[in-house]
Amino acid sequence: MCFKKLLLLPALITGVCLFSSCEKEKIDESVTLSIQATSQENVIDYTEFTLQLKELRTMKSVKKKLTDKGACELTLNKGTYTISIEWKNGNASFFGTMENYSVTKSETLNIPLTRTISQPTGIIFKEIFFNGETNSGKMMHPDQYFVLYNNGDATVYADGITFAVSLHANWSEADVFTELLPGEVVAAQFYSIPGNGLQYPLKPGDSLVIARTAINHHESYENAVDLSGADFEVYEPDMPAQFGTDVDNPDVPNLIAHFSIWGIFNMHPRGPLAPFIFKPETDMKTFMEKNKFSFKNKKGETQYTYKVPAGLIIDGIETGNEGAVKVKSLPSSVDKGYITVTGCHRQESIRRKVGANHKLIDTNNSSEDCVRVKGQTPHPKKGAKTKSGAVRSVVNGMSYDKEFPGGIQEFAGSSWNVLH
């Protein structure tokens, strides 16, 4: 009996030792890993960023949220891991990864993140008012505007979206500008929404109003509307003197004016210059250097403008004057049809039709998707009474209605006048 007890004692001791060894081994296998996200972008809050670690032997994963400063500390077993950090919202994302990283000790690990902004799919024109109206018997269009709408199902960022019009006027015959179709569209102007890429989110069903001048035009002109509540406006303090001087609404952010072949923002009141929006894949300076386009004007001089690859165009509407459309300015991939106004200064707007579930109809055919309506949509300042702003002050005794003359013979607002 005693002999049996003596035999059991070493076995018991051995078991205790083995158990202790296992316990010690587990402690040795655990390390503390401190993760820190880094970015060249100015990220204010990292709390929605997700950290994922996958152990490559067991393929087990763990996910954690970062702190507002981009940090995360966790205890894990030694091993080889794929470590990644990701954030995604609509067309914007941040991502950083370290593949096959061997974790052998407690340490702090910095993971650099790269920001990616993809094309903001889903943004379309909801309404465009370029036509102008008659006030006190004078033809004018002080209250031009257009509305962008998120027709998709995810939040997208409007930063960098660029507004342009075609340089070819579709009441003209085919010319040097239409030779680039359908692959490229020759543009007459570029005006971009500002931002750092993540500054102007647009949720599904939300709109952005861009005004030529964001003031209450109705206080000065009976048939104009209040645009003081616009989200953005065009401000051009250095416009050519013959167009007068511009005013700025300090409460409304300005579009970035990159260039205009006329030296001023232009939407022709008869609509022959088709409006479209796009977003360059690079910064605007690089894009313009790459897409410079030269042509001979009516004086035989070489003139420069820019072309836009059709694949970058987010949306466009082939507008025009009724009975005058000859050669379209936009490729069929952007707009298979066209929509017209009956003449200049008729107070006519172009609007998208509304389909099911409050979605706007967008089949890339404005003949079917859009409708011409009488009247503009006011966009007053929210939460406050609108105040009268100074309208454009004009020079040399020029009347306000002649700042943007509407006829093809009066204004170099078409390829007809540029080339002939």
Coordinates of C-alpha atoms in Angstrom, one line a residue, residues 15 31 49 65 74 77 119 129 134 149 152 154 162 170 187 226 270-271 320 322 404 415:
G15 CA 1.4 16.2 -13.6
V31 CA 2.0 39.7 -25.9
F49 CA -12.2 52.9 -38.4
K65 CA -12.7 49.8 -33.3
L74 CA -4.9 44.3 -27.4
N77 CA -0.8 35.1 -28.8
Q119 CA -16.2 58.3 -58.8
F129 CA -32.3 76.8 -64.8
T134 CA -38.3 89.0 -68.3
Y149 CA -29.0 65.1 -56.4
G152 CA -28.1 56.3 -55.3
A154 CA -25.1 55.3 -50.4
T162 CA -16.6 69.8 -61.7
N170 CA -25.6 72.0 -80.8
A187 CA -15.4 71.8 -72.7
D226 CA -34.5 83.9 -54.0
R270 CA -31.1 79.2 -75.1
G271 CA -29.3 76.0 -73.9
G320 CA -31.0 73.1 -76.6
E322 CA -36.5 74.1 -79.7
F404 CA -25.0 87.9 -71.0
S415 CA -18.8 77.1 -81.4

